[in-house]
Short mmCIF file of C-alpha atoms in Angstrom, two decimals:
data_model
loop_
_atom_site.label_atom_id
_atom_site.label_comp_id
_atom_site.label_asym_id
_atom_site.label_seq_id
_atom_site.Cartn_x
_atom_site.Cartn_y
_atom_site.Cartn_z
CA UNK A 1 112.91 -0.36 108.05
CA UNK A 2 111.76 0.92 111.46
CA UNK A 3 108.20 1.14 112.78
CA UNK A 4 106.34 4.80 112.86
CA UNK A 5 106.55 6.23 115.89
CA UNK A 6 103.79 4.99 117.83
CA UNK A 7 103.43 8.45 119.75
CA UNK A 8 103.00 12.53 118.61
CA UNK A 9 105.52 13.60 115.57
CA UNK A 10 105.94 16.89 117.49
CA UNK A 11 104.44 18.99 120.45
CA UNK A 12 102.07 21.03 118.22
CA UNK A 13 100.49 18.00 117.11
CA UNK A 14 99.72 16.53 120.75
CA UNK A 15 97.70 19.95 121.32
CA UNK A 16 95.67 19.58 118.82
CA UNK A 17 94.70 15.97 119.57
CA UNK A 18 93.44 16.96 122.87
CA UNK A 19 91.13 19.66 121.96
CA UNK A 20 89.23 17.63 119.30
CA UNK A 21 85.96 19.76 120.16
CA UNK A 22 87.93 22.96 118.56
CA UNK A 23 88.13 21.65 115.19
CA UNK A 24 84.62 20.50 115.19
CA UNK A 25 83.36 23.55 115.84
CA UNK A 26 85.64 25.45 113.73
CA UNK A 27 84.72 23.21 110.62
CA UNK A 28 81.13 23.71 111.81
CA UNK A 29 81.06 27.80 112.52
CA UNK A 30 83.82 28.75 109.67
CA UNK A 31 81.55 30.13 107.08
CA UNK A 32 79.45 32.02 109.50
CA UNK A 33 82.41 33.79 111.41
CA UNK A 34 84.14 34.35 107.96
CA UNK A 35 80.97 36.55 107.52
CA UNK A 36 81.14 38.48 110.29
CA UNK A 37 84.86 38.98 109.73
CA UNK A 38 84.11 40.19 106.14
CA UNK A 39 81.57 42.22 107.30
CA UNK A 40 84.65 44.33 109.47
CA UNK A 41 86.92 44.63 106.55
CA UNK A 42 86.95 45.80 102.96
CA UNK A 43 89.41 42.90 101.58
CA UNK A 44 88.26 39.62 101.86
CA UNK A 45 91.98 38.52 102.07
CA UNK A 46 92.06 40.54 105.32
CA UNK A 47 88.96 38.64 106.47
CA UNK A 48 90.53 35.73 106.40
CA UNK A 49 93.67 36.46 108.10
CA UNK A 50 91.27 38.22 110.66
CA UNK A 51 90.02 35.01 111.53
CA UNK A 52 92.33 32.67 111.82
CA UNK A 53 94.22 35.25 114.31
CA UNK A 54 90.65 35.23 116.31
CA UNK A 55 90.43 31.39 116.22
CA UNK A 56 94.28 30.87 117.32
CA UNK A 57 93.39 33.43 119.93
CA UNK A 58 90.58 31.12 121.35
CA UNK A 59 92.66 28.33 120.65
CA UNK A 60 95.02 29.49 123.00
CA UNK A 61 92.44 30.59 125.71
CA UNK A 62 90.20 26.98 124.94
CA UNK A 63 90.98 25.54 128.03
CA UNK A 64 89.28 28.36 130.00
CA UNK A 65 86.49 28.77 128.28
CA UNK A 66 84.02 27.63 130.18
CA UNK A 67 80.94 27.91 128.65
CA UNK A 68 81.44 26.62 124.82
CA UNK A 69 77.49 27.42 123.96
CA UNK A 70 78.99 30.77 124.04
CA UNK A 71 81.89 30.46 121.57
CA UNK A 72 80.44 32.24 118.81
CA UNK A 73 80.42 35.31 121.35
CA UNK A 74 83.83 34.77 122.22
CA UNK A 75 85.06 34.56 118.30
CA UNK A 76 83.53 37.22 117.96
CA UNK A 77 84.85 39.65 120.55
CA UNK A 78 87.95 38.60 119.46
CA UNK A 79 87.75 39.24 115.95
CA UNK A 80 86.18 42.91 116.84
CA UNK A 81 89.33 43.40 119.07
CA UNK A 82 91.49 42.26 116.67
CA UNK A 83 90.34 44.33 114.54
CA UNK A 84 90.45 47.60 116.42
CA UNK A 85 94.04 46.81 117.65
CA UNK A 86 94.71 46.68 113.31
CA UNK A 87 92.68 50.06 112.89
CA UNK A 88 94.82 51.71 116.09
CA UNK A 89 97.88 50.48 114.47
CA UNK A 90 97.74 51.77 110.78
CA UNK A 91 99.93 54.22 109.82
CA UNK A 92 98.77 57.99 109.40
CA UNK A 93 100.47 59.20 106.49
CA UNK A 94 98.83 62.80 107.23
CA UNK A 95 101.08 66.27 108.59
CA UNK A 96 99.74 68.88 109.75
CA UNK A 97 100.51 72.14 107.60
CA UNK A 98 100.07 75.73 107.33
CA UNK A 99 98.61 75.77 103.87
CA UNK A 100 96.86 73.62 102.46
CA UNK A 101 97.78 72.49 98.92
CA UNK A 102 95.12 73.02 96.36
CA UNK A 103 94.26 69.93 93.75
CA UNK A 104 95.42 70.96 90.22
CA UNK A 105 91.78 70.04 89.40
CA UNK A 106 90.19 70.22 85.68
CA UNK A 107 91.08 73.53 83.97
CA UNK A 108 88.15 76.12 84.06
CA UNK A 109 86.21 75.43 81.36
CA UNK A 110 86.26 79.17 78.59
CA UNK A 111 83.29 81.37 79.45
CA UNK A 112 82.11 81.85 75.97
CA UNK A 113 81.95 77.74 75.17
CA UNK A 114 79.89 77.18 78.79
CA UNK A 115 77.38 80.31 76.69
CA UNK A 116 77.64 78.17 73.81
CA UNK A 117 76.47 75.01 75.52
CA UNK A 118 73.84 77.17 77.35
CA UNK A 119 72.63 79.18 74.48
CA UNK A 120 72.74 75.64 71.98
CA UNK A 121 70.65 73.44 75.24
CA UNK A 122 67.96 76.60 75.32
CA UNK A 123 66.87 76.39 71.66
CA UNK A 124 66.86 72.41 72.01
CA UNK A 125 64.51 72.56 75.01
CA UNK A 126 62.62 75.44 73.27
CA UNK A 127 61.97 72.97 70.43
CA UNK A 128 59.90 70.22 72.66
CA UNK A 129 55.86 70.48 72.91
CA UNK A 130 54.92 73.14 75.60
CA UNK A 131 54.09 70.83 78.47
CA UNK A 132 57.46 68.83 78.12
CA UNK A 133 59.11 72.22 78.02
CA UNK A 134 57.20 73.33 81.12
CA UNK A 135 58.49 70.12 82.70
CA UNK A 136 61.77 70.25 82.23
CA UNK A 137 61.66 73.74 82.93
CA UNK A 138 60.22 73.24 86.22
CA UNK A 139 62.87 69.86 87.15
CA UNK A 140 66.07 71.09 85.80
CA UNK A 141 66.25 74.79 85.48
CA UNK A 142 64.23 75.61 88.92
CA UNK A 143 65.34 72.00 90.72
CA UNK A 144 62.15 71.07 91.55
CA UNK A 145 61.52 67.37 92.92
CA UNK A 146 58.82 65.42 90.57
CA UNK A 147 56.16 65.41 93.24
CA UNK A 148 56.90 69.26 93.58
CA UNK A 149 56.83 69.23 89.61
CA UNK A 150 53.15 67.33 89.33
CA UNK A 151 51.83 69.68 92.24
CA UNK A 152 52.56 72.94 90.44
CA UNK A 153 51.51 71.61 87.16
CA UNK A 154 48.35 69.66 88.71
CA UNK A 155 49.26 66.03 87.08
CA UNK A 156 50.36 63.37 88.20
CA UNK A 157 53.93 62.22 89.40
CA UNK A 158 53.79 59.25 86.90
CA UNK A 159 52.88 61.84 84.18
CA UNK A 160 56.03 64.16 85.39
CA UNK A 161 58.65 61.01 85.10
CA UNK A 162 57.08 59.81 81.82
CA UNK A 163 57.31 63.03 79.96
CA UNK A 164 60.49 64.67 81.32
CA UNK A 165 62.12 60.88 80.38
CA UNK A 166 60.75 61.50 76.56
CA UNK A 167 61.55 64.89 76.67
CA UNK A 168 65.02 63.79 77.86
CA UNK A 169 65.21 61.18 74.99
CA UNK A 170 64.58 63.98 72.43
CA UNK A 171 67.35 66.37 74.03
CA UNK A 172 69.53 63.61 73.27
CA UNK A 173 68.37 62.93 69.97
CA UNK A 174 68.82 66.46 69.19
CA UNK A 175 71.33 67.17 66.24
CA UNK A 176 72.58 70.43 67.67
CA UNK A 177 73.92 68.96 70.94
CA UNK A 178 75.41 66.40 69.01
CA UNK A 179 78.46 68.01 68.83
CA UNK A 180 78.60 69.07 72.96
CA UNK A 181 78.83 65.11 73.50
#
C-alpha cells in the first residue's frame, strides 16, 4: 500500500489552503449576506446562486483586497452588480405592435341580472334600522371615508366602523341575497 501524498491532491485545493481567512469569514458573514442577496431577488434559490457567484468573485480578487474590515462592502457591491448584469441580461419576450390585442376578459355580465342584484341589495339595505341605513348609505353608495362618514353624521369614527360592520353582518345574513352568493 503506498503512503498519501504528503502534498495538495490538486491545484484548487492549494488555493484554498492559503487563503484560510476567506472561509472564516465566509462561515462567519454567510447568513447575513444571504439576506441581503434575498432581499435583491424574488426566489430564494436565486439568492443563493447570487452569492456564491459574489463570494467566488471576491475569492478571485482576495489577494487585492486590501482592507478586509471592508469585505462586507465589497460582497456586497458585488452581489448588486451581479445582479444588475442578470436583470440587463433577461430576455424581453415583448414586440412592438400596431394593435394591441384585447384580453378575452369575463363576459359582460346581462343588464337586467346587474338590476336584479341592484334592485334585490336596495330592499335589503332598506330593511336595516335608519341610522345603519344612513351609514351605509353614506360609505358605500356615496364612497365616503369613515371619518368623512362620522363628520356628516356627527358621531364618532368608532361608532361609523361598529355599525356599518353589523349592518354588514345583517346584509349577509339576509335571505334574499342568499341566492346572489
Amino acid at each position: 500500500m503506498t503512503p498519501p501524498p504528503s502534498g495538495p491532491v490538486c491545484a484548487g485545493a492549494s488555493q484554498y489552503a492559503s487563503y484560510p481567512t476567506f472561509s472564516s469569514y465566509v462561515r462567519a458573514r454567510q447568513p447575513v449576506l444571504l439576506r441581503t442577496a434575498r432581499s435583491l431577488t424574488a426566489d430564494p434559490c436565486d439568492a443563493e446562486d447570487l452569492l456564491q457567484t459574489a463570494l467566488a468573485k471576491t475569492f478571485m480578487a482576495w489577494e487585492r483586497i486590501e482592507d478586509h474590515r471592508a469585505l462586507d462592502g465589497y460582497v456586497r457591491r458585488a452581489l448588486l452588480n451581479t445582479r444588475t448584469s442578470q436583470w440587463r441580461k433577461r430576455k424581453v419576450d415583448e414586440f412592438a405592435c400596431e394593435e394591441l390585442p384585447e384580453p378575452a376578459g369575463l363576459p359582460e355580465p346581462d343588464p337586467a341580472e346587474r338590476q336584479v342584484l341592484h334592485d334585490a341589495m336596495w330592499r335589503a339595505v332598506l330593511k336595516l334600522p335608519e341610522r345603519q341605513r344612513q351609514m351605509v348609505v353614506l360609505r358605500y353608495y356615496e364612497d365616503l371615508s369613515e371619518a368623512q362618514t362620522a363628520e356628516v353624521l356627527g358621531v364618532s369614527v368608532g361608532t361609523v366602523k361598529s355599525a356599518v360592520s353589523r349592518a354588514l353582518g345583517k346584509l349577509r345574513e339576509d335571505p334574499e341575497l342568499t341566492p346572489v352568493r
